[in-house]
mmCIF file of C-alpha atoms and ligand atoms in Angstrom:
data_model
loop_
_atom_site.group_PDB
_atom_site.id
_atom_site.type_symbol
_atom_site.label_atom_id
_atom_site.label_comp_id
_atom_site.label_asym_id
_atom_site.label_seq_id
_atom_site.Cartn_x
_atom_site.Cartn_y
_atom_site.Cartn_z
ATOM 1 C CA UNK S 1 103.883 123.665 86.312
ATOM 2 C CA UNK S 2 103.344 121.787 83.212
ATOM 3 C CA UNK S 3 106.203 122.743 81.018
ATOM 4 C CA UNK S 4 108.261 120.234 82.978
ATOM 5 C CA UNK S 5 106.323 117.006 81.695
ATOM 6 C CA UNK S 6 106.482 118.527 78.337
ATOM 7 C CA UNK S 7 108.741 116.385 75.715
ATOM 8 C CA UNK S 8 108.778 117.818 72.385
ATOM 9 C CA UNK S 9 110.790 120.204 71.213
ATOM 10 C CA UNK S 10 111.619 119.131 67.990
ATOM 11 C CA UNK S 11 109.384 117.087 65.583
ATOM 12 C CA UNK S 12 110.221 113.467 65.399
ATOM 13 C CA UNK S 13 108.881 113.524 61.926
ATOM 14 C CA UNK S 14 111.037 115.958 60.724
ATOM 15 C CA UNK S 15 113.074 117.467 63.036
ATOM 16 C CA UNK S 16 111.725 120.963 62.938
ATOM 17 C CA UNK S 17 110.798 122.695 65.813
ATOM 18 C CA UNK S 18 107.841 122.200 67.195
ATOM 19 C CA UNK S 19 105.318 125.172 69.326
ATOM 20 C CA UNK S 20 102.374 124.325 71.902
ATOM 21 C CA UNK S 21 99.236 125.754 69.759
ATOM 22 C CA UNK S 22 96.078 124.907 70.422
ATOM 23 C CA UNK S 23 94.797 122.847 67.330
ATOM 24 C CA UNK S 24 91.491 123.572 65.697
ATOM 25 C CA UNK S 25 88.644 121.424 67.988
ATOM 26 C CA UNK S 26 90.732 120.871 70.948
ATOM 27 C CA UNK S 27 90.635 122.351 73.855
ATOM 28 C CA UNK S 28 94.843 122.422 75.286
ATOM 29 C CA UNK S 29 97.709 122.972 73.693
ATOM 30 C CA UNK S 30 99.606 120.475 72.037
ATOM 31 C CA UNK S 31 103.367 120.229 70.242
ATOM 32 C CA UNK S 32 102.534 121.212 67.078
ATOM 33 C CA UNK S 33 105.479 120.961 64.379
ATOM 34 C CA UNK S 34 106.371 124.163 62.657
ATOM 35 C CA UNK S 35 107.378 122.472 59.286
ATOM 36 C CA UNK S 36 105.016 119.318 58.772
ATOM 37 C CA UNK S 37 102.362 120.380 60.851
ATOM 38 C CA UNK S 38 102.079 116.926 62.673
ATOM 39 C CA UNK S 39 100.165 117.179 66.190
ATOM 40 C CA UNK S 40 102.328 115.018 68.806
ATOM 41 C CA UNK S 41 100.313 114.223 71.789
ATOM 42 C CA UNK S 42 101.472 113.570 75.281
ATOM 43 C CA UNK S 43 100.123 111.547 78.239
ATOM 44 C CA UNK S 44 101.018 110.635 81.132
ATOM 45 C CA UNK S 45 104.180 108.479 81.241
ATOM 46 C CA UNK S 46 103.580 104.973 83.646
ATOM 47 C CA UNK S 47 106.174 103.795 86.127
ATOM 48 C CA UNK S 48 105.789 100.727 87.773
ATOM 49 C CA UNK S 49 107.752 98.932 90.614
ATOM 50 C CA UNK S 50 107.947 96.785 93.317
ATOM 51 C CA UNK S 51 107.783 97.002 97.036
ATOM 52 C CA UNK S 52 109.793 93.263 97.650
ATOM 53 C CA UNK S 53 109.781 92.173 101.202
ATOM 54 C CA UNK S 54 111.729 89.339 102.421
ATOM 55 C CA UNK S 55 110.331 88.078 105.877
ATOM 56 C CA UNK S 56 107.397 88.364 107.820
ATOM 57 C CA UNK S 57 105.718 90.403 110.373
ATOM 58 C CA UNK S 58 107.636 93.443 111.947
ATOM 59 C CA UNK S 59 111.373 91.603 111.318
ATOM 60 C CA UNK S 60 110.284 91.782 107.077
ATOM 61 C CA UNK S 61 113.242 93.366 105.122
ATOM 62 C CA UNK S 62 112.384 95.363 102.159
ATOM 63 C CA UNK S 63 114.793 95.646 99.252
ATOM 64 C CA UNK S 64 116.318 98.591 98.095
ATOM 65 C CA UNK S 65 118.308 99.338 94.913
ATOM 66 C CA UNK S 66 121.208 102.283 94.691
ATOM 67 C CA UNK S 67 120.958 103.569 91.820
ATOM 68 C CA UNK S 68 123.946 103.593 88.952
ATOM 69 C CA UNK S 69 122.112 106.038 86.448
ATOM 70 C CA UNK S 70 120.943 109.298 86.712
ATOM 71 C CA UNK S 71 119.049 110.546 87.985
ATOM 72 C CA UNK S 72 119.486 110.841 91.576
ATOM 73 C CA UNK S 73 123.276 108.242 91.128
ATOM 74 C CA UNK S 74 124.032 106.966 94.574
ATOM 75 C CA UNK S 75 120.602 107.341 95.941
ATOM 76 C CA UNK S 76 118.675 104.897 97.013
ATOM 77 C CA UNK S 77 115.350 103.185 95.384
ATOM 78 C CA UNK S 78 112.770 100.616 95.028
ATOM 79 C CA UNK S 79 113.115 98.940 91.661
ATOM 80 C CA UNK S 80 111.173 100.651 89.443
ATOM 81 C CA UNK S 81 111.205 101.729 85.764
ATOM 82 C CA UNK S 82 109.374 102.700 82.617
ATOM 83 C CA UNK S 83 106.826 100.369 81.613
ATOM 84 C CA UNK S 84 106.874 98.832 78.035
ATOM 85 C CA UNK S 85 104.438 98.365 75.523
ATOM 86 C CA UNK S 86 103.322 94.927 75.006
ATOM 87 C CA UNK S 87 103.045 94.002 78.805
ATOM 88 C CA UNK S 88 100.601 95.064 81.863
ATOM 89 C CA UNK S 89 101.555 97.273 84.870
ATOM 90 C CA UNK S 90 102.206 93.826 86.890
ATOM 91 C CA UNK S 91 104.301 92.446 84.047
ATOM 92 C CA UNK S 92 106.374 95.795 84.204
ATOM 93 C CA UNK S 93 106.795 95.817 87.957
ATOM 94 C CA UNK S 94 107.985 92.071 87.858
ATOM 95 C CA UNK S 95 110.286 92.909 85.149
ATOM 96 C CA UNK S 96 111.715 95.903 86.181
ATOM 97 C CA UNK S 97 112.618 93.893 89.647
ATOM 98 C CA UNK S 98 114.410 91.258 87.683
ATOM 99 C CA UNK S 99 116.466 93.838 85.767
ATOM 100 C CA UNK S 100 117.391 96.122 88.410
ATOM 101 C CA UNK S 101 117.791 93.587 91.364
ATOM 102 C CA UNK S 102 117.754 90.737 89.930
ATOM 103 C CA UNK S 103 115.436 89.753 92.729
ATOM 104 C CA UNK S 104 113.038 86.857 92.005
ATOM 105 C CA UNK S 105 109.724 87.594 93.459
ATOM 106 C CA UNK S 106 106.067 86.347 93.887
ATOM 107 C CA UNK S 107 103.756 89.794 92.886
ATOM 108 C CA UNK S 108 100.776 90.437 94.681
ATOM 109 C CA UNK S 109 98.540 93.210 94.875
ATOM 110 C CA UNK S 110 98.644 97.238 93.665
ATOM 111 C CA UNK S 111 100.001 98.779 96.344
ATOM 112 C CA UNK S 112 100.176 102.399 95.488
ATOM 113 C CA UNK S 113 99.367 104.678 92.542
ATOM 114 C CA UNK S 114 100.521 108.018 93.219
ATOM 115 C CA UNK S 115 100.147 111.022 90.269
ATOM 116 C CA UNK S 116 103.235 112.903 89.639
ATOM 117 C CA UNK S 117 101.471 115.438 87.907
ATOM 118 C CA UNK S 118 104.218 117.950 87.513
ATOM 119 C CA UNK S 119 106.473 115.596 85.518
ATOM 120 C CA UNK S 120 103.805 114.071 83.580
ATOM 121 C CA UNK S 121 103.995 110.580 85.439
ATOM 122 C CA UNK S 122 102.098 107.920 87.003
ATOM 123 C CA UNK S 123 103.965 105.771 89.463
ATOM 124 C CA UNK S 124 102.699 102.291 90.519
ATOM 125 C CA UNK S 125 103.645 100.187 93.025
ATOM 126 C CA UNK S 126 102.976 96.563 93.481
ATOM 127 C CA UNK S 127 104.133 94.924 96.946
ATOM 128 C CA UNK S 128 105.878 91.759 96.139
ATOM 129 C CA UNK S 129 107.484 88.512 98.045
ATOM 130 C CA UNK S 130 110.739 87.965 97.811
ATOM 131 C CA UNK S 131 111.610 83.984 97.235
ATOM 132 C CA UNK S 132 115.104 84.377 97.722
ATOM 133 C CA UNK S 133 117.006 86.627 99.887
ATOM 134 C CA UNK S 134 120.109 86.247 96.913
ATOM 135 C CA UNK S 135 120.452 89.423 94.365
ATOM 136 C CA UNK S 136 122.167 89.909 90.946
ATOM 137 C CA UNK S 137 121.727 93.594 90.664
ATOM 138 C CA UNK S 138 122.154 95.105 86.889
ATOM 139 C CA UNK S 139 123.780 97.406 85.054
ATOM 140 C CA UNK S 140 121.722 100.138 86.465
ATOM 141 C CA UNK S 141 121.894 99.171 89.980
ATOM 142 C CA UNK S 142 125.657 99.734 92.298
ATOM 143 C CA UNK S 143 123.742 97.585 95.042
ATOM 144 C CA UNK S 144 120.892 95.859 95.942
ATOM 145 C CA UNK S 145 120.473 95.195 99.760
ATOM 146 C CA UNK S 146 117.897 94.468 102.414
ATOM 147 C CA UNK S 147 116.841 97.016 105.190
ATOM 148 C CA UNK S 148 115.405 96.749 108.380
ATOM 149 C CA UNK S 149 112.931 99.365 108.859
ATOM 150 C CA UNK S 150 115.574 101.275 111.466
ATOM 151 C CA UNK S 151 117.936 101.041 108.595
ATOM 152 C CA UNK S 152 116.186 102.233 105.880
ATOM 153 C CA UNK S 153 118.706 105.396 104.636
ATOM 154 C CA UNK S 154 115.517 107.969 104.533
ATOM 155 C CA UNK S 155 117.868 110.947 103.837
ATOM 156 C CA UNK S 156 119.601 109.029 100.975
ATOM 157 C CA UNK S 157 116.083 107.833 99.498
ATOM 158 C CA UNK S 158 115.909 108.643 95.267
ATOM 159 C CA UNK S 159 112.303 109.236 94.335
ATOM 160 C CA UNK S 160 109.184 111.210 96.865
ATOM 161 C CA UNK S 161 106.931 108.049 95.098
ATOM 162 C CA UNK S 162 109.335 105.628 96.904
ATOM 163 C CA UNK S 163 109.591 107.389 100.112
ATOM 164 C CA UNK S 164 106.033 107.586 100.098
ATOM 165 C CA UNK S 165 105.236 104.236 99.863
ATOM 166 C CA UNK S 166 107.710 103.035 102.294
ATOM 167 C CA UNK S 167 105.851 104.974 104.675
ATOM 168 C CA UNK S 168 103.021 103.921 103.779
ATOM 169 C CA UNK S 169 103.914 100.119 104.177
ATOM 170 C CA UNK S 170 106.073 100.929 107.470
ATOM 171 C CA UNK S 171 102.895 102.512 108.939
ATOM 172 C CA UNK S 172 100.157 99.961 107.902
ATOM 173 C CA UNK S 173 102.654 96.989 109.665
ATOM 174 C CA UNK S 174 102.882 99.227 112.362
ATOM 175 C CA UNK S 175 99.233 98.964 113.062
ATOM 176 C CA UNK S 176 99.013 96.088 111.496
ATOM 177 C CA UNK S 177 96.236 97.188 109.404
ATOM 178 C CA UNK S 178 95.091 95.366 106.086
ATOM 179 C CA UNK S 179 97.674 96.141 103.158
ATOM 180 C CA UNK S 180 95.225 97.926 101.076
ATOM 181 C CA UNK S 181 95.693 100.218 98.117
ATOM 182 C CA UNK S 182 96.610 103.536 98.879
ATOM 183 C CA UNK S 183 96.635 106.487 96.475
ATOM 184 C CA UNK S 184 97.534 110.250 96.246
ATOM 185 C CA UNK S 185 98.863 113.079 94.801
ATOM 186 C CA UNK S 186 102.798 114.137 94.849
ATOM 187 C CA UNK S 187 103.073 117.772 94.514
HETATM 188 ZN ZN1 LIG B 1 107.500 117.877 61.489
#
């Protein structure tokens, strides 16, 4: 189950190969270079997005993003990326949105965190208010588009994270219950 979030094969020292060993002291096994002997530790990866909503109220439009990368080309998402070093998870979310939508937003709160553990990843969601209902998507983006919740393209949708928090947010308007954070496990 965990192979799948490992990343090192080689050493980015050196470029020798690298073996999971557990080191002297520790406890798990960690990418240990063959040649050099350097230790390369992994964590968790962070990926933080948006949930934009245009409207209020059960006639709100959420914006989705079809993707023009792999993975998952064609499908569709909510804009969402790697987050950078040098900036917070909110800074990331806002940032990704820009780049992939080009969507101008107002953030507000942590929406959902949900562990991906098999991959290695953390994804975080912020919701977000759209100011403008206008879109410049980017280079990694074929479309970005509002939905209606009875349009949302659920069979067509990229990521489980973004599926899952659409629900989530479809649901909690539903019963028009307090957006709150939610948080889980995808397995
Ligand atoms: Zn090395």
């Amino acid at each position: 189950m965990f192979f799948k979030a490992r990343r090192y094969q080689f050493c980015p020292s050196c470029g020798a190969p690298c073996v999971y060993q557990v080191p002297a002291d520790d406890n798990r096994e960690r990418a240990t270079c063959t040649r050099c002997g350097t230790i390369h530790y992994e964590n968790p990866i962070n990926v933080v997005g948006t949930l934009p909503v245009w409207g209020e109220g059960p006639d709100g439009q959420v914006l989705l993003c079809k993707r023009a990368i792999e993975p998952r080309y064609g499908l569709w998402t909510l804009p969402a990326g790697f987050l950078e070093l040098g900036e917070t998870a909110i800074e990331g979310a806002k940032r990704e949105t820009d780049e992939e939508a080009g969507a101008q937003v107002e953030m507000q709160e942590l929406y959902c965190l949900l562990n991906v553990v098999s991959v290695g990843q953390i994804h975080l969601f912020y919701r977000a208010r759209l100011l403008s209902p206008e879109f410049d998507p980017g280079p990694e983006t074929l479309e970005a588009r509002l939905f209606h919740e009875h349009e949302v393209p659920w069979d067509q949708i990229a990521f489980r994270t973004v599926r899952q928090t659409l629900q989530h947010f479809f649901e909690d308007r539903r019963l028009q219950r307090p957006y709150s954070l939610h948080s889980g496990d995808i397995v």
